[in-house]
């Protein structure tokens, strides 16, 4: 799409479509609970243990939680993907404070059990949300990917 001055306009839907087109090429990290780490988890990439999270985890952006390569949950954060993953792990382990939480983790724990991270993978898409609405990108991704648990638990 172009504006009146023929400048290209990138919409939230364009960004979501680009993420989906690149999804198979994006790194996927195996997620494991690990009480010996500051954030409560460790990740592996291609069966190699990583000493720390990749730099993309320290940025704002979109993240996806997968189970056995099926998108389970799509989320966004204006702050740090790392913090959202940490909240997810704490909530699956039922160790969150009352002022913390993660809706995807509640659903994960409901369906797969407390502390069960079998098949859990993280996909992180770092981005700055300048001139775009992160909520709209998230909603477009949810609409297109149909994650199995971005809906209310019945």
mmCIF file of C-alpha atoms in Angstrom:
data_model
loop_
_atom_site.group_PDB
_atom_site.id
_atom_site.type_symbol
_atom_site.label_atom_id
_atom_site.label_comp_id
_atom_site.label_asym_id
_atom_site.label_seq_id
_atom_site.Cartn_x
_atom_site.Cartn_y
_atom_site.Cartn_z
ATOM 1 C CA UNK A 1 0.000 0.000 0.000
ATOM 2 C CA UNK A 2 1.234 3.542 -0.725
ATOM 3 C CA UNK A 3 0.323 6.951 0.651
ATOM 4 C CA UNK A 4 -0.443 10.077 -1.391
ATOM 5 C CA UNK A 5 3.274 10.708 -1.855
ATOM 6 C CA UNK A 6 3.846 7.156 -3.153
ATOM 7 C CA UNK A 7 5.696 6.132 -0.016
ATOM 8 C CA UNK A 8 5.187 2.510 0.889
ATOM 9 C CA UNK A 9 3.070 1.982 3.996
ATOM 10 C CA UNK A 10 3.683 -1.150 6.025
ATOM 11 C CA UNK A 11 0.641 -2.269 7.974
ATOM 12 C CA UNK A 12 0.364 -4.533 10.984
ATOM 13 C CA UNK A 13 -1.110 -7.183 8.708
ATOM 14 C CA UNK A 14 1.940 -6.919 6.412
ATOM 15 C CA UNK A 15 4.218 -7.479 9.413
ATOM 16 C CA UNK A 16 2.169 -10.470 10.579
ATOM 17 C CA UNK A 17 2.212 -11.939 7.068
ATOM 18 C CA UNK A 18 6.012 -11.534 6.907
ATOM 19 C CA UNK A 19 6.415 -13.314 10.250
ATOM 20 C CA UNK A 20 4.245 -16.185 9.029
ATOM 21 C CA UNK A 21 6.171 -16.403 5.741
ATOM 22 C CA UNK A 22 9.454 -16.607 7.688
ATOM 23 C CA UNK A 23 8.175 -18.887 10.456
ATOM 24 C CA UNK A 24 9.853 -22.041 9.176
ATOM 25 C CA UNK A 25 13.215 -20.206 9.018
ATOM 26 C CA UNK A 26 13.019 -18.629 12.476
ATOM 27 C CA UNK A 27 15.044 -20.283 15.262
ATOM 28 C CA UNK A 28 13.047 -22.485 17.618
ATOM 29 C CA UNK A 29 14.379 -23.002 21.119
ATOM 30 C CA UNK A 30 13.573 -26.005 23.298
ATOM 31 C CA UNK A 31 12.307 -24.766 26.659
ATOM 32 C CA UNK A 32 13.202 -26.469 29.931
ATOM 33 C CA UNK A 33 12.429 -25.422 33.469
ATOM 34 C CA UNK A 34 15.669 -24.933 35.372
ATOM 35 C CA UNK A 35 15.534 -23.699 38.970
ATOM 36 C CA UNK A 36 19.296 -23.144 38.945
ATOM 37 C CA UNK A 37 19.000 -20.166 36.588
ATOM 38 C CA UNK A 38 17.961 -16.632 37.471
ATOM 39 C CA UNK A 39 14.951 -16.659 35.137
ATOM 40 C CA UNK A 40 13.879 -20.219 35.992
ATOM 41 C CA UNK A 41 14.471 -21.804 32.611
ATOM 42 C CA UNK A 42 17.107 -22.860 30.144
ATOM 43 C CA UNK A 43 16.861 -23.218 26.409
ATOM 44 C CA UNK A 44 18.530 -25.411 23.853
ATOM 45 C CA UNK A 45 18.969 -24.767 20.177
ATOM 46 C CA UNK A 46 19.494 -27.741 17.884
ATOM 47 C CA UNK A 47 20.198 -29.911 20.942
ATOM 48 C CA UNK A 48 23.003 -27.569 22.075
ATOM 49 C CA UNK A 49 22.685 -26.038 25.533
ATOM 50 C CA UNK A 50 22.962 -22.249 25.448
ATOM 51 C CA UNK A 51 24.685 -20.557 28.378
ATOM 52 C CA UNK A 52 22.267 -17.636 28.104
ATOM 53 C CA UNK A 53 19.341 -16.566 26.018
ATOM 54 C CA UNK A 54 19.956 -15.177 22.547
ATOM 55 C CA UNK A 55 19.985 -11.378 22.344
ATOM 56 C CA UNK A 56 16.530 -11.451 20.719
ATOM 57 C CA UNK A 57 15.062 -12.492 24.085
ATOM 58 C CA UNK A 58 16.056 -9.148 25.628
ATOM 59 C CA UNK A 59 13.948 -7.102 23.216
ATOM 60 C CA UNK A 60 10.327 -6.227 22.783
ATOM 61 C CA UNK A 61 8.526 -8.255 20.160
ATOM 62 C CA UNK A 62 6.285 -11.142 19.310
ATOM 63 C CA UNK A 63 6.840 -14.609 20.720
ATOM 64 C CA UNK A 64 5.225 -17.943 20.056
ATOM 65 C CA UNK A 65 5.064 -20.928 22.320
ATOM 66 C CA UNK A 66 4.810 -24.198 20.455
ATOM 67 C CA UNK A 67 4.182 -27.731 21.579
ATOM 68 C CA UNK A 68 5.551 -30.402 19.263
ATOM 69 C CA UNK A 69 5.886 -27.766 16.510
ATOM 70 C CA UNK A 70 2.217 -26.719 16.722
ATOM 71 C CA UNK A 71 1.606 -23.099 17.695
ATOM 72 C CA UNK A 72 0.066 -23.172 21.150
ATOM 73 C CA UNK A 73 0.132 -19.486 22.052
ATOM 74 C CA UNK A 74 1.053 -16.161 20.432
ATOM 75 C CA UNK A 75 1.997 -13.230 22.630
ATOM 76 C CA UNK A 76 3.542 -9.796 22.422
ATOM 77 C CA UNK A 77 5.540 -7.686 24.786
ATOM 78 C CA UNK A 78 6.535 -4.055 24.769
ATOM 79 C CA UNK A 79 9.421 -4.837 27.131
ATOM 80 C CA UNK A 80 11.313 -8.133 27.135
ATOM 81 C CA UNK A 81 10.496 -11.493 25.584
ATOM 82 C CA UNK A 82 12.764 -12.973 28.252
ATOM 83 C CA UNK A 83 10.480 -11.746 31.035
ATOM 84 C CA UNK A 84 7.377 -13.161 29.367
ATOM 85 C CA UNK A 85 9.040 -16.571 28.974
ATOM 86 C CA UNK A 86 10.081 -16.455 32.625
ATOM 87 C CA UNK A 87 6.504 -15.666 33.648
ATOM 88 C CA UNK A 88 5.284 -18.530 31.469
ATOM 89 C CA UNK A 89 7.642 -20.980 33.208
ATOM 90 C CA UNK A 90 6.759 -19.706 36.692
ATOM 91 C CA UNK A 91 3.040 -19.977 35.972
ATOM 92 C CA UNK A 92 3.274 -23.500 34.478
ATOM 93 C CA UNK A 93 5.114 -24.459 37.662
ATOM 94 C CA UNK A 94 2.413 -22.672 39.732
ATOM 95 C CA UNK A 95 5.016 -20.434 41.382
ATOM 96 C CA UNK A 96 3.771 -17.010 40.306
ATOM 97 C CA UNK A 97 2.956 -14.242 42.730
ATOM 98 C CA UNK A 98 -0.576 -12.858 42.693
ATOM 99 C CA UNK A 99 0.550 -9.807 40.706
ATOM 100 C CA UNK A 100 2.228 -11.961 38.042
ATOM 101 C CA UNK A 101 0.729 -14.284 35.533
ATOM 102 C CA UNK A 102 0.670 -15.499 31.983
ATOM 103 C CA UNK A 103 -2.618 -16.486 30.317
ATOM 104 C CA UNK A 104 -0.929 -18.965 27.966
ATOM 105 C CA UNK A 105 0.778 -20.668 30.900
ATOM 106 C CA UNK A 106 -2.496 -21.097 32.761
ATOM 107 C CA UNK A 107 -3.870 -22.870 29.723
ATOM 108 C CA UNK A 108 -0.696 -24.954 29.280
ATOM 109 C CA UNK A 109 -0.845 -26.103 32.905
ATOM 110 C CA UNK A 110 -4.582 -26.826 32.561
ATOM 111 C CA UNK A 111 -4.084 -29.052 29.506
ATOM 112 C CA UNK A 112 -0.626 -30.594 30.048
ATOM 113 C CA UNK A 113 -0.061 -30.465 33.783
ATOM 114 C CA UNK A 114 1.993 -28.555 36.286
ATOM 115 C CA UNK A 115 5.695 -28.478 35.443
ATOM 116 C CA UNK A 116 5.271 -30.343 32.134
ATOM 117 C CA UNK A 117 7.320 -28.717 29.369
ATOM 118 C CA UNK A 118 7.336 -31.742 27.088
ATOM 119 C CA UNK A 119 7.678 -30.528 23.491
ATOM 120 C CA UNK A 120 7.769 -26.827 24.467
ATOM 121 C CA UNK A 121 9.539 -24.555 22.007
ATOM 122 C CA UNK A 122 9.907 -20.800 21.870
ATOM 123 C CA UNK A 123 10.036 -18.664 18.732
ATOM 124 C CA UNK A 124 11.087 -15.062 19.381
ATOM 125 C CA UNK A 125 10.612 -12.276 16.849
ATOM 126 C CA UNK A 126 12.249 -9.135 18.211
ATOM 127 C CA UNK A 127 10.849 -5.851 16.985
ATOM 128 C CA UNK A 128 10.284 -2.284 17.998
ATOM 129 C CA UNK A 129 6.688 -1.240 17.705
ATOM 130 C CA UNK A 130 7.243 2.189 16.164
ATOM 131 C CA UNK A 131 4.312 3.503 14.143
ATOM 132 C CA UNK A 132 2.508 0.171 14.470
ATOM 133 C CA UNK A 133 0.220 -1.329 17.082
ATOM 134 C CA UNK A 134 1.637 -4.472 18.684
ATOM 135 C CA UNK A 135 -1.849 -5.644 19.638
ATOM 136 C CA UNK A 136 -2.939 -5.544 15.984
ATOM 137 C CA UNK A 137 0.092 -7.579 14.890
ATOM 138 C CA UNK A 138 -0.650 -10.112 17.618
ATOM 139 C CA UNK A 139 -4.320 -10.301 16.599
ATOM 140 C CA UNK A 140 -3.434 -10.811 12.919
ATOM 141 C CA UNK A 141 -1.061 -13.624 13.868
ATOM 142 C CA UNK A 142 -3.687 -15.238 16.078
ATOM 143 C CA UNK A 143 -6.254 -14.963 13.300
ATOM 144 C CA UNK A 144 -3.945 -16.513 10.707
ATOM 145 C CA UNK A 145 -2.126 -19.130 12.821
ATOM 146 C CA UNK A 146 -5.106 -20.189 14.937
ATOM 147 C CA UNK A 147 -2.993 -21.120 17.991
ATOM 148 C CA UNK A 148 -4.694 -23.826 19.992
ATOM 149 C CA UNK A 149 -4.826 -21.841 23.227
ATOM 150 C CA UNK A 150 -5.218 -18.113 22.534
ATOM 151 C CA UNK A 151 -8.833 -18.576 23.490
ATOM 152 C CA UNK A 152 -10.476 -18.689 26.883
ATOM 153 C CA UNK A 153 -10.371 -22.029 28.700
ATOM 154 C CA UNK A 154 -13.888 -23.383 29.028
#
